[in-house]
Amino acid sequence: MPHKIFPFLMAGLFLLSGCAPSASVTQPDRPPVSGSSGSLSGNGAPQEALPDDTQIYDYTVAASLDMVTRGSGNENGFYQVIPNENGYANLFYTDYATASRVYLCGAPNCAHNTGTCTSYIESDGFSVFPAVYKDRLFLVYSSYNSWSAEAAPSRVECMDVNGENRRTLYTFGSGITLNEGAIVGNNEIVLSGYQIVERNGSVQSVPFIGAIGMDSGTYREVYSLPDTAGQTNLFLRGVSDTGFILKTISMDDAASSDSQSRIFELSFDGKTETDLLTFSGNSCFEEHNGQELVYLRYDAQGVSLYKRSRQSEQEEQVAENVCDLACVRKSELPYDSDNLFIVGFAGNCVLLNHLYDNRYEENGDIALYYTQYAVDLTDGSAKEITLYNNARATQTPLAILAKFGDSLLVDAKEEVVDGIAYRRPGIVSVADYLNSNPAYTMIQSPIDEPLW
């Protein structure tokens, strides 16, 4: 599912409102938040200081800033949370060297179904995702029904990378939901979210981006929105060598269907904002690869592909019209942001998924057919990637879970067994992926991950 659906879904809220690895600030536009270190209520309680210009920053995206975060990887392996049919979840570790996925638990004969197990997660009432940074592993719990007084609050846990010494690092105030994805670095974890509040008889969603100190467990505000008319949402979209990539989506009023998007870089010291892209509605689709913003621009003439870094004074065109590239399939479906969109990067290429056909099957199901194109960001050359899966009447390109060295961890197979669809991971080199060569090293696992 394209990530762009999530920001507009969120904007709608305004209307409602084995082997394991070794080891509240209250302002008009800001939610009150409280942490395990005490209430941050603007009364002199401690907050983390802003980064200064003398620091060397090591921020990186540790968990995909997408609608659904599948997990978090480092150079050794990949961590992910997989729900259990009995109502809880488990934390798993995929070791690249051994091509095996195991419970993050070293206890012999453990059933992995109680709180005594280091892999066990009591996930009822939460969505949970991991984020790894050096020798620390974080679990981010985002509360369902966070507007309910009875709901457990969102929180962040911290542990060793082998699952031991788990503890609560920070607990948010009531009414707060955390978005998927995390940036880590400089001894803090950076998250975005929103709080459902009632103001002047209406329910509103107040967005925030904040950072939690990994040692202190204290909160600091990363960015606040100005107090303006209308409704604005705020998202993390990536990180470069010099700043955080942020996105705002604004509407003049809650009844408006028009939106204005702004993507910009905020310097790590919080002093400088550099605009990268502004657009209306769904006229663009953007992703950041760590060095530059890459985006599609849709208009009556076709779909153009551009890139821009903070240092660039203007955008650079990569492809004048993606639809005219020789590898792009001709389709009766419109070439718009619903059907042709960016899904990630591999090597020097940006990856575009394309819904080129849909049809009714004899049983009445709608069959969807996607393919993928890799467009080289250096010279604009392109090729079709013909690696795909078929599950439940949908043909989909492979999903990339993680990158390490010159290899990728991917959903190598999606298949239906006894009426249930499963994902099965595998490792493939970047070169083989870009050449559509299914030379997978399949990951051995004690369980299969359901494709919900």
GROMACS .gro file of C-alpha atoms in nm:
model
  452
    1MET     CA    1   0.000   0.000   0.000
    2PRO     CA    2   0.146   0.338  -0.087
    3HIS     CA    3   0.267   0.540   0.210
    4LYS     CA    4   0.086   0.851   0.086
    5ILE     CA    5  -0.248   0.707   0.195
    6PHE     CA    6  -0.143   0.744   0.558
    7PRO     CA    7  -0.100   1.123   0.570
    8PHE     CA    8  -0.442   1.178   0.419
    9LEU     CA    9  -0.596   0.917   0.646
   10MET     CA   10  -0.442   1.103   0.938
   11ALA     CA   11  -0.564   1.435   0.805
   12GLY     CA   12  -0.911   1.291   0.815
   13LEU     CA   13  -0.882   1.267   1.192
   14PHE     CA   14  -0.928   1.641   1.202
   15LEU     CA   15  -1.283   1.575   1.103
   16LEU     CA   16  -1.326   1.355   1.409
   17SER     CA   17  -1.112   1.558   1.579
   18GLY     CA   18   1.822  -2.073   1.746
   19CYS     CA   19   2.070  -1.797   1.806
   20ALA     CA   20   2.006  -1.443   1.913
   21PRO     CA   21   2.248  -1.153   1.874
   22SER     CA   22   2.492  -1.075   2.153
   23ALA     CA   23   2.455  -0.892   2.339
   24SER     CA   24   0.401   1.798   2.944
   25VAL     CA   25   0.476   2.096   2.759
   26THR     CA   26   0.134   2.269   2.725
   27GLN     CA   27   0.108   2.518   2.437
   28PRO     CA   28  -0.177   2.601   2.198
   29ASP     CA   29  -0.035   2.375   1.923
   30ARG     CA   30   0.147   2.116   2.132
   31PRO     CA   31   0.017   1.814   2.324
   32PRO     CA   32   0.088   1.780   2.693
   33VAL     CA   33   0.325   1.486   2.734
   34SER     CA   34   0.453   1.323   3.047
   35GLY     CA   35   0.744   1.087   3.080
   36SER     CA   36   0.875   0.839   3.330
   37SER     CA   37   1.117   1.109   3.442
   38GLY     CA   38   0.834   1.341   3.546
   39SER     CA   39   0.584   1.583   3.403
   40LEU     CA   40   0.716   1.830   3.146
   41SER     CA   41   0.469   2.108   3.214
   42GLY     CA   42   0.668   2.418   3.128
   43ASN     CA   43   0.743   2.483   3.498
   44GLY     CA   44   1.118   2.437   3.483
   45ALA     CA   45   1.113   2.056   3.462
   46PRO     CA   46   1.414   1.924   3.268
   47GLN     CA   47   1.412   1.869   2.894
   48GLU     CA   48   1.687   1.751   2.665
   49ALA     CA   49   1.892   2.036   2.520
   50LEU     CA   50   1.889   2.105   2.149
   51PRO     CA   51   2.182   1.964   1.952
   52ASP     CA   52   2.454   2.223   1.898
   53ASP     CA   53   2.660   2.313   1.593
   54THR     CA   54   2.974   2.143   1.723
   55GLN     CA   55   2.821   1.794   1.733
   56ILE     CA   56   2.884   1.523   1.477
   57TYR     CA   57   2.542   1.380   1.400
   58ASP     CA   58   2.471   1.014   1.332
   59TYR     CA   59   2.093   1.022   1.286
   60THR     CA   60   1.946   0.751   1.067
   61VAL     CA   61   1.605   0.604   0.990
   62ALA     CA   62   1.582   0.297   1.212
   63ALA     CA   63   1.221   0.203   1.136
   64SER     CA   64   1.051   0.287   0.809
   65LEU     CA   65   0.848   0.610   0.818
   66ASP     CA   66   0.569   0.439   0.632
   67MET     CA   67   0.208   0.346   0.691
   68VAL     CA   68   0.318   0.010   0.830
   69THR     CA   69   0.663  -0.041   0.982
   70ARG     CA   70   0.775  -0.399   0.928
   71GLY     CA   71   1.080  -0.389   1.154
   72SER     CA   72   1.429  -0.251   1.207
   73GLY     CA   73   1.769  -0.372   1.091
   74ASN     CA   74   2.138  -0.317   1.151
   75GLU     CA   75   2.444  -0.463   0.979
   76ASN     CA   76   2.394  -0.799   1.152
   77GLY     CA   77   2.024  -0.870   1.135
   78PHE     CA   78   1.663  -0.762   1.135
   79TYR     CA   79   1.418  -0.728   1.425
   80GLN     CA   80   1.044  -0.755   1.379
   81VAL     CA   81   0.727  -0.799   1.582
   82ILE     CA   82   0.496  -1.077   1.463
   83PRO     CA   83   0.148  -1.107   1.617
   84ASN     CA   84   0.029  -1.438   1.757
   85GLU     CA   85  -0.322  -1.568   1.693
   86ASN     CA   86  -0.375  -1.594   2.071
   87GLY     CA   87  -0.368  -1.216   2.113
   88TYR     CA   88  -0.008  -1.139   2.200
   89ALA     CA   89   0.302  -1.088   1.985
   90ASN     CA   90   0.665  -1.197   1.978
   91LEU     CA   91   0.986  -1.021   1.893
   92PHE     CA   92   1.195  -1.205   1.632
   93TYR     CA   93   1.550  -1.166   1.507
   94THR     CA   94   1.667  -1.260   1.157
   95ASP     CA   95   2.040  -1.332   1.152
   96TYR     CA   96   2.188  -1.253   0.811
   97ALA     CA   97   2.496  -1.471   0.856
   98THR     CA   98   2.299  -1.788   0.933
   99ALA     CA   99   1.988  -1.700   0.725
  100SER     CA  100   1.767  -1.790   1.021
  101ARG     CA  101   1.485  -1.617   1.207
  102VAL     CA  102   1.452  -1.695   1.577
  103TYR     CA  103   1.258  -1.578   1.881
  104LEU     CA  104   1.459  -1.310   2.061
  105CYS     CA  105   1.494  -1.543   2.355
  106GLY     CA  106   1.787  -1.753   2.472
  107ALA     CA  107   1.606  -1.957   2.737
  108PRO     CA  108   1.596  -2.332   2.664
  109ASN     CA  109   1.256  -2.497   2.625
  110CYS     CA  110   1.076  -2.161   2.644
  111ALA     CA  111   0.720  -2.157   2.508
  112HIS     CA  112   0.749  -1.783   2.430
  113ASN     CA  113   0.397  -1.717   2.556
  114THR     CA  114   0.442  -1.543   2.894
  115GLY     CA  115   0.609  -1.231   3.025
  116THR     CA  116   0.906  -1.432   3.147
  117CYS     CA  117   1.019  -1.468   2.783
  118THR     CA  118   1.235  -1.186   2.644
  119SER     CA  119   1.055  -1.211   2.310
  120TYR     CA  120   0.704  -1.187   2.454
  121ILE     CA  121   0.504  -0.868   2.390
  122GLU     CA  122   0.168  -0.794   2.548
  123SER     CA  123   0.034  -0.617   2.242
  124ASP     CA  124  -0.337  -0.599   2.326
  125GLY     CA  125  -0.443  -0.237   2.275
  126PHE     CA  126  -0.125  -0.137   2.092
  127SER     CA  127   0.053  -0.144   1.763
  128VAL     CA  128   0.420  -0.217   1.833
  129PHE     CA  129   0.736  -0.179   1.626
  130PRO     CA  130   1.110  -0.207   1.705
  131ALA     CA  131   1.396   0.036   1.637
  132VAL     CA  132   1.760  -0.069   1.680
  133TYR     CA  133   2.054   0.165   1.751
  134LYS     CA  134   2.402   0.034   1.822
  135ASP     CA  135   2.373  -0.186   2.134
  136ARG     CA  136   2.015  -0.083   2.215
  137LEU     CA  137   1.679  -0.203   2.096
  138PHE     CA  138   1.362   0.003   2.141
  139LEU     CA  139   1.000  -0.105   2.131
  140VAL     CA  140   0.753   0.170   2.044
  141TYR     CA  141   0.398   0.106   2.167
  142SER     CA  142   0.128   0.319   2.003
  143SER     CA  143  -0.202   0.308   2.189
  144TYR     CA  144  -0.524   0.218   2.012
  145ASN     CA  145  -0.825   0.423   2.125
  146SER     CA  146  -0.580   0.665   2.284
  147TRP     CA  147  -0.862   0.918   2.337
  148SER     CA  148  -1.023   0.683   2.589
  149ALA     CA  149  -0.941   0.747   2.955
  150GLU     CA  150  -0.929   0.370   3.008
  151ALA     CA  151  -0.670   0.311   2.734
  152ALA     CA  152  -0.314   0.239   2.838
  153PRO     CA  153  -0.087   0.525   2.724
  154SER     CA  154   0.166   0.504   2.442
  155ARG     CA  155   0.520   0.433   2.560
  156VAL     CA  156   0.875   0.344   2.457
  157GLU     CA  157   1.068   0.052   2.603
  158CYS     CA  158   1.444  -0.001   2.584
  159MET     CA  159   1.647  -0.322   2.608
  160ASP     CA  160   1.974  -0.483   2.511
  161VAL     CA  161   1.989  -0.614   2.154
  162ASN     CA  162   1.953  -0.971   2.284
  163GLY     CA  163   1.621  -0.881   2.449
  164GLU     CA  164   1.748  -0.868   2.807
  165ASN     CA  165   1.717  -0.583   3.058
  166ARG     CA  166   1.390  -0.453   2.914
  167ARG     CA  167   1.259  -0.142   3.085
  168THR     CA  168   1.022   0.147   3.017
  169LEU     CA  169   1.214   0.447   2.888
  170TYR     CA  170   0.926   0.692   2.848
  171THR     CA  171   0.548   0.700   2.891
  172PHE     CA  172   0.340   0.957   2.704
  173GLY     CA  173   0.040   1.143   2.835
  174SER     CA  174  -0.318   1.048   2.759
  175GLY     CA  175  -0.471   1.081   2.415
  176ILE     CA  176  -0.147   1.034   2.223
  177THR     CA  177  -0.102   0.806   1.922
  178LEU     CA  178   0.243   0.755   1.771
  179ASN     CA  179   0.298   0.731   1.397
  180GLU     CA  180   0.489   0.444   1.248
  181GLY     CA  181   0.864   0.483   1.211
  182ALA     CA  182   1.156   0.620   1.409
  183ILE     CA  183   1.481   0.810   1.360
  184VAL     CA  184   1.767   0.732   1.599
  185GLY     CA  185   2.101   0.898   1.661
  186ASN     CA  186   2.293   1.125   1.897
  187ASN     CA  187   2.170   0.922   2.190
  188GLU     CA  188   1.800   0.987   2.128
  189ILE     CA  189   1.502   0.837   1.947
  190VAL     CA  190   1.289   1.075   1.739
  191LEU     CA  191   0.918   1.003   1.690
  192SER     CA  192   0.611   1.174   1.548
  193GLY     CA  193   0.250   1.144   1.654
  194TYR     CA  194  -0.065   1.330   1.739
  195GLN     CA  195  -0.294   1.391   2.032
  196ILE     CA  196  -0.672   1.391   2.017
  197VAL     CA  197  -0.800   1.690   2.215
  198GLU     CA  198  -1.133   1.865   2.258
  199ARG     CA  199  -1.123   2.241   2.207
  200ASN     CA  200  -1.413   2.483   2.189
  201GLY     CA  201  -1.662   2.199   2.154
  202SER     CA  202  -1.481   2.021   1.868
  203VAL     CA  203  -1.237   1.733   1.854
  204GLN     CA  204  -0.897   1.812   1.703
  205SER     CA  205  -0.579   1.624   1.623
  206VAL     CA  206  -0.264   1.805   1.741
  207PRO     CA  207   0.057   1.676   1.579
  208PHE     CA  208   0.403   1.671   1.733
  209ILE     CA  209   0.759   1.560   1.667
  210GLY     CA  210   0.972   1.495   1.971
  211ALA     CA  211   1.287   1.318   2.085
  212ILE     CA  212   1.350   1.103   2.392
  213GLY     CA  213   1.696   1.079   2.546
  214MET     CA  214   1.822   0.721   2.547
  215ASP     CA  215   1.999   0.764   2.881
  216SER     CA  216   1.792   1.030   3.055
  217GLY     CA  217   1.446   0.923   2.936
  218THR     CA  218   1.352   1.291   2.908
  219TYR     CA  219   1.159   1.451   2.624
  220ARG     CA  220   1.247   1.745   2.401
  221GLU     CA  221   1.042   1.908   2.132
  222VAL     CA  222   1.199   1.878   1.786
  223TYR     CA  223   0.953   2.091   1.592
  224SER     CA  224   0.633   2.279   1.664
  225LEU     CA  225   0.378   2.416   1.420
  226PRO     CA  226   0.293   2.785   1.415
  227ASP     CA  227  -0.051   2.879   1.543
  228THR     CA  228  -0.232   2.934   1.213
  229ALA     CA  229  -0.588   2.910   1.088
  230GLY     CA  230  -0.707   2.583   0.939
  231GLN     CA  231  -0.570   2.237   1.007
  232THR     CA  232  -0.213   2.115   0.960
  233ASN     CA  233  -0.062   1.773   1.010
  234LEU     CA  234   0.306   1.702   1.057
  235PHE     CA  235   0.521   1.401   0.966
  236LEU     CA  236   0.876   1.275   0.971
  237ARG     CA  237   0.980   1.183   0.614
  238GLY     CA  238   1.349   1.106   0.650
  239VAL     CA  239   1.690   1.235   0.754
  240SER     CA  240   1.993   1.368   0.567
  241ASP     CA  241   2.349   1.436   0.679
  242THR     CA  242   2.245   1.785   0.787
  243GLY     CA  243   1.886   1.770   0.910
  244PHE     CA  244   1.549   1.606   0.956
  245ILE     CA  245   1.315   1.585   0.656
  246LEU     CA  246   0.968   1.699   0.764
  247LYS     CA  247   0.634   1.724   0.587
  248THR     CA  248   0.326   1.930   0.662
  249ILE     CA  249  -0.016   1.877   0.507
  250SER     CA  250  -0.247   2.176   0.551
  251MET     CA  251  -0.613   2.239   0.483
  252ASP     CA  252  -0.788   2.576   0.504
  253ASP     CA  253  -1.064   2.423   0.714
  254ALA     CA  254  -1.193   2.084   0.821
  255ALA     CA  255  -1.456   2.077   0.545
  256SER     CA  256  -1.203   2.141   0.268
  257SER     CA  257  -1.094   1.862   0.036
  258ASP     CA  258  -0.793   2.059  -0.093
  259SER     CA  259  -0.460   2.016   0.080
  260GLN     CA  260  -0.122   2.185   0.053
  261SER     CA  261   0.193   1.986   0.123
  262ARG     CA  262   0.533   2.121   0.215
  263ILE     CA  263   0.849   1.910   0.244
  264PHE     CA  264   1.149   2.079   0.402
  265GLU     CA  265   1.472   2.009   0.586
  266LEU     CA  266   1.506   2.122   0.946
  267SER     CA  267   1.870   2.155   1.052
  268PHE     CA  268   1.962   1.941   1.351
  269ASP     CA  269   2.010   2.252   1.566
  270GLY     CA  270   1.654   2.356   1.481
  271LYS     CA  271   1.761   2.696   1.349
  272THR     CA  272   1.718   2.661   0.971
  273GLU     CA  273   1.435   2.542   0.747
  274THR     CA  274   1.511   2.473   0.380
  275ASP     CA  275   1.217   2.416   0.146
  276LEU     CA  276   1.251   2.119  -0.087
  277LEU     CA  277   0.904   2.077  -0.239
  278THR     CA  278   0.553   2.221  -0.216
  279PHE     CA  279   0.247   2.091  -0.399
  280SER     CA  280  -0.133   2.072  -0.394
  281GLY     CA  281  -0.343   1.762  -0.342
  282ASN     CA  282  -0.197   1.447  -0.497
  283SER     CA  283   0.008   1.623  -0.765
  284CYS     CA  284   0.337   1.482  -0.628
  285PHE     CA  285   0.465   1.171  -0.453
  286GLU     CA  286   0.792   1.194  -0.261
  287GLU     CA  287   1.048   0.980  -0.079
  288HIS     CA  288   1.385   1.070   0.071
  289ASN     CA  289   1.682   0.836   0.024
  290GLY     CA  290   1.915   0.992   0.282
  291GLN     CA  291   2.089   1.222   0.035
  292GLU     CA  292   1.813   1.380  -0.169
  293LEU     CA  293   1.439   1.409  -0.208
  294VAL     CA  294   1.311   1.208  -0.504
  295TYR     CA  295   0.962   1.276  -0.632
  296LEU     CA  296   0.712   1.219  -0.909
  297ARG     CA  297   0.514   1.513  -1.043
  298TYR     CA  298   0.179   1.434  -1.208
  299ASP     CA  299   0.012   1.664  -1.463
  300ALA     CA  300  -0.190   1.646  -1.785
  301GLN     CA  301   0.127   1.590  -1.989
  302GLY     CA  302   0.245   1.286  -1.796
  303VAL     CA  303   0.455   1.189  -1.496
  304SER     CA  304   0.798   1.348  -1.451
  305LEU     CA  305   1.066   1.231  -1.208
  306TYR     CA  306   1.284   1.477  -1.015
  307LYS     CA  307   1.540   1.487  -0.736
  308ARG     CA  308   1.662   1.766  -0.509
  309SER     CA  309   1.901   1.796  -0.216
  310ARG     CA  310   1.920   2.075   0.040
  311GLN     CA  311   2.232   2.209  -0.134
  312SER     CA  312   2.054   2.233  -0.472
  313GLU     CA  313   1.907   2.568  -0.564
  314GLN     CA  314   1.658   2.400  -0.796
  315GLU     CA  315   1.519   2.059  -0.879
  316GLU     CA  316   1.696   1.827  -1.122
  317GLN     CA  317   1.493   1.631  -1.374
  318VAL     CA  318   1.571   1.259  -1.389
  319ALA     CA  319   1.305   1.156  -1.645
  320GLU     CA  320   1.093   1.397  -1.848
  321ASN     CA  321   0.802   1.154  -1.872
  322VAL     CA  322   0.813   0.821  -1.695
  323CYS     CA  323   0.522   0.699  -1.907
  324ASP     CA  324   0.738   0.727  -2.222
  325LEU     CA  325   1.016   0.504  -2.088
  326ALA     CA  326   1.044   0.191  -2.300
  327CYS     CA  327   1.001  -0.047  -2.005
  328VAL     CA  328   0.680   0.112  -1.874
  329ARG     CA  329   0.371  -0.091  -1.951
  330LYS     CA  330   0.091   0.072  -2.146
  331SER     CA  331  -0.227   0.082  -1.943
  332GLU     CA  332  -0.587   0.192  -1.961
  333LEU     CA  333  -0.560   0.295  -1.596
  334PRO     CA  334  -0.454   0.655  -1.527
  335TYR     CA  335  -0.089   0.720  -1.451
  336ASP     CA  336  -0.161   0.896  -1.123
  337SER     CA  337  -0.040   0.876  -0.763
  338ASP     CA  338  -0.279   0.588  -0.690
  339ASN     CA  339  -0.139   0.370  -0.967
  340LEU     CA  340   0.225   0.476  -1.014
  341PHE     CA  341   0.425   0.563  -0.703
  342ILE     CA  342   0.763   0.538  -0.530
  343VAL     CA  343   0.823   0.244  -0.295
  344GLY     CA  344   1.194   0.276  -0.214
  345PHE     CA  345   1.548   0.258  -0.343
  346ALA     CA  346   1.802  -0.006  -0.444
  347GLY     CA  347   2.156   0.072  -0.554
  348ASN     CA  348   2.148   0.395  -0.755
  349CYS     CA  349   1.785   0.338  -0.850
  350VAL     CA  350   1.448   0.457  -0.731
  351LEU     CA  351   1.183   0.185  -0.739
  352LEU     CA  352   0.837   0.262  -0.878
  353ASN     CA  353   0.538   0.032  -0.839
  354HIS     CA  354   0.279   0.043  -1.118
  355LEU     CA  355  -0.077  -0.089  -1.109
  356TYR     CA  356  -0.119  -0.151  -1.481
  357ASP     CA  357  -0.423  -0.378  -1.493
  358ASN     CA  358  -0.728  -0.479  -1.291
  359ARG     CA  359  -1.003  -0.717  -1.389
  360TYR     CA  360  -1.285  -0.925  -1.248
  361GLU     CA  361  -1.222  -1.296  -1.206
  362GLU     CA  362  -1.491  -1.559  -1.263
  363ASN     CA  363  -1.563  -1.577  -0.890
  364GLY     CA  364  -1.620  -1.201  -0.876
  365ASP     CA  365  -1.290  -1.108  -0.712
  366ILE     CA  366  -1.100  -0.809  -0.849
  367ALA     CA  367  -0.754  -0.916  -0.964
  368LEU     CA  368  -0.486  -0.647  -0.938
  369TYR     CA  369  -0.163  -0.660  -1.138
  370TYR     CA  370   0.137  -0.456  -1.028
  371THR     CA  371   0.486  -0.442  -1.170
  372GLN     CA  372   0.796  -0.247  -1.073
  373TYR     CA  373   1.047  -0.025  -1.252
  374ALA     CA  374   1.397   0.069  -1.142
  375VAL     CA  375   1.500   0.414  -1.264
  376ASP     CA  376   1.868   0.504  -1.233
  377LEU     CA  377   1.893   0.841  -1.057
  378THR     CA  378   2.226   0.921  -1.225
  379ASP     CA  379   2.131   0.885  -1.592
  380GLY     CA  380   1.754   0.821  -1.606
  381SER     CA  381   1.786   0.475  -1.759
  382ALA     CA  382   1.514   0.231  -1.653
  383LYS     CA  383   1.424  -0.136  -1.649
  384GLU     CA  384   1.131  -0.348  -1.535
  385ILE     CA  385   1.178  -0.569  -1.230
  386THR     CA  386   0.988  -0.890  -1.292
  387LEU     CA  387   1.021  -1.041  -0.943
  388TYR     CA  388   0.674  -1.061  -0.792
  389ASN     CA  389   0.436  -1.263  -0.575
  390ASN     CA  390   0.074  -1.369  -0.623
  391ALA     CA  391  -0.157  -1.382  -0.324
  392ARG     CA  392  -0.532  -1.342  -0.306
  393ALA     CA  393  -0.585  -1.229  -0.665
  394THR     CA  394  -0.310  -0.968  -0.646
  395GLN     CA  395   0.025  -0.969  -0.823
  396THR     CA  396   0.270  -0.755  -0.627
  397PRO     CA  397   0.642  -0.675  -0.660
  398LEU     CA  398   0.868  -0.785  -0.378
  399ALA     CA  399   0.872  -0.576  -0.063
  400ILE     CA  400   1.220  -0.480   0.060
  401LEU     CA  401   1.245  -0.511   0.439
  402ALA     CA  402   1.607  -0.413   0.495
  403LYS     CA  403   1.938  -0.337   0.323
  404PHE     CA  404   2.276  -0.456   0.446
  405GLY     CA  405   2.602  -0.442   0.255
  406ASP     CA  406   2.519  -0.517  -0.107
  407SER     CA  407   2.223  -0.739  -0.015
  408LEU     CA  408   1.851  -0.703   0.054
  409LEU     CA  409   1.611  -0.880   0.289
  410VAL     CA  410   1.285  -0.918   0.095
  411ASP     CA  411   0.948  -1.090   0.107
  412ALA     CA  412   1.070  -1.356  -0.132
  413LYS     CA  413   0.748  -1.556  -0.130
  414GLU     CA  414   0.386  -1.483  -0.047
  415GLU     CA  415   0.168  -1.789  -0.069
  416VAL     CA  416  -0.163  -1.924   0.056
  417VAL     CA  417  -0.168  -2.240   0.268
  418ASP     CA  418  -0.503  -2.376   0.393
  419GLY     CA  419  -0.669  -2.047   0.308
  420ILE     CA  420  -0.415  -1.834   0.499
  421ALA     CA  421  -0.164  -1.614   0.319
  422TYR     CA  422   0.193  -1.614   0.451
  423ARG     CA  423   0.507  -1.412   0.390
  424ARG     CA  424   0.840  -1.592   0.368
  425PRO     CA  425   1.160  -1.382   0.377
  426GLY     CA  426   1.475  -1.431   0.175
  427ILE     CA  427   1.807  -1.263   0.105
  428VAL     CA  428   1.905  -1.151  -0.245
  429SER     CA  429   2.190  -0.936  -0.373
  430VAL     CA  430   2.110  -0.587  -0.502
  431ALA     CA  431   2.255  -0.687  -0.841
  432ASP     CA  432   2.034  -0.995  -0.868
  433TYR     CA  433   1.730  -0.795  -0.761
  434LEU     CA  434   1.788  -0.526  -1.022
  435ASN     CA  435   1.843  -0.795  -1.286
  436SER     CA  436   1.524  -0.981  -1.183
  437ASN     CA  437   1.720  -1.290  -1.083
  438PRO     CA  438   1.537  -1.480  -0.803
  439ALA     CA  439   1.857  -1.614  -0.647
  440TYR     CA  440   1.717  -1.609  -0.295
  441THR     CA  441   1.870  -1.751   0.016
  442MET     CA  442   1.552  -1.837   0.200
  443ILE     CA  443   1.533  -1.761   0.572
  444GLN     CA  444   1.465  -2.057   0.797
  445SER     CA  445   1.208  -1.974   1.063
  446PRO     CA  446   1.013  -2.153   1.339
  447ILE     CA  447   0.696  -1.972   1.229
  448ASP     CA  448   0.546  -1.815   0.920
  449GLU     CA  449   0.441  -1.449   0.920
  450PRO     CA  450   0.073  -1.416   0.826
  451LEU     CA  451  -0.012  -1.176   0.545
  452TRP     CA  452  -0.303  -1.004   0.716
   0.00000   0.00000   0.00000
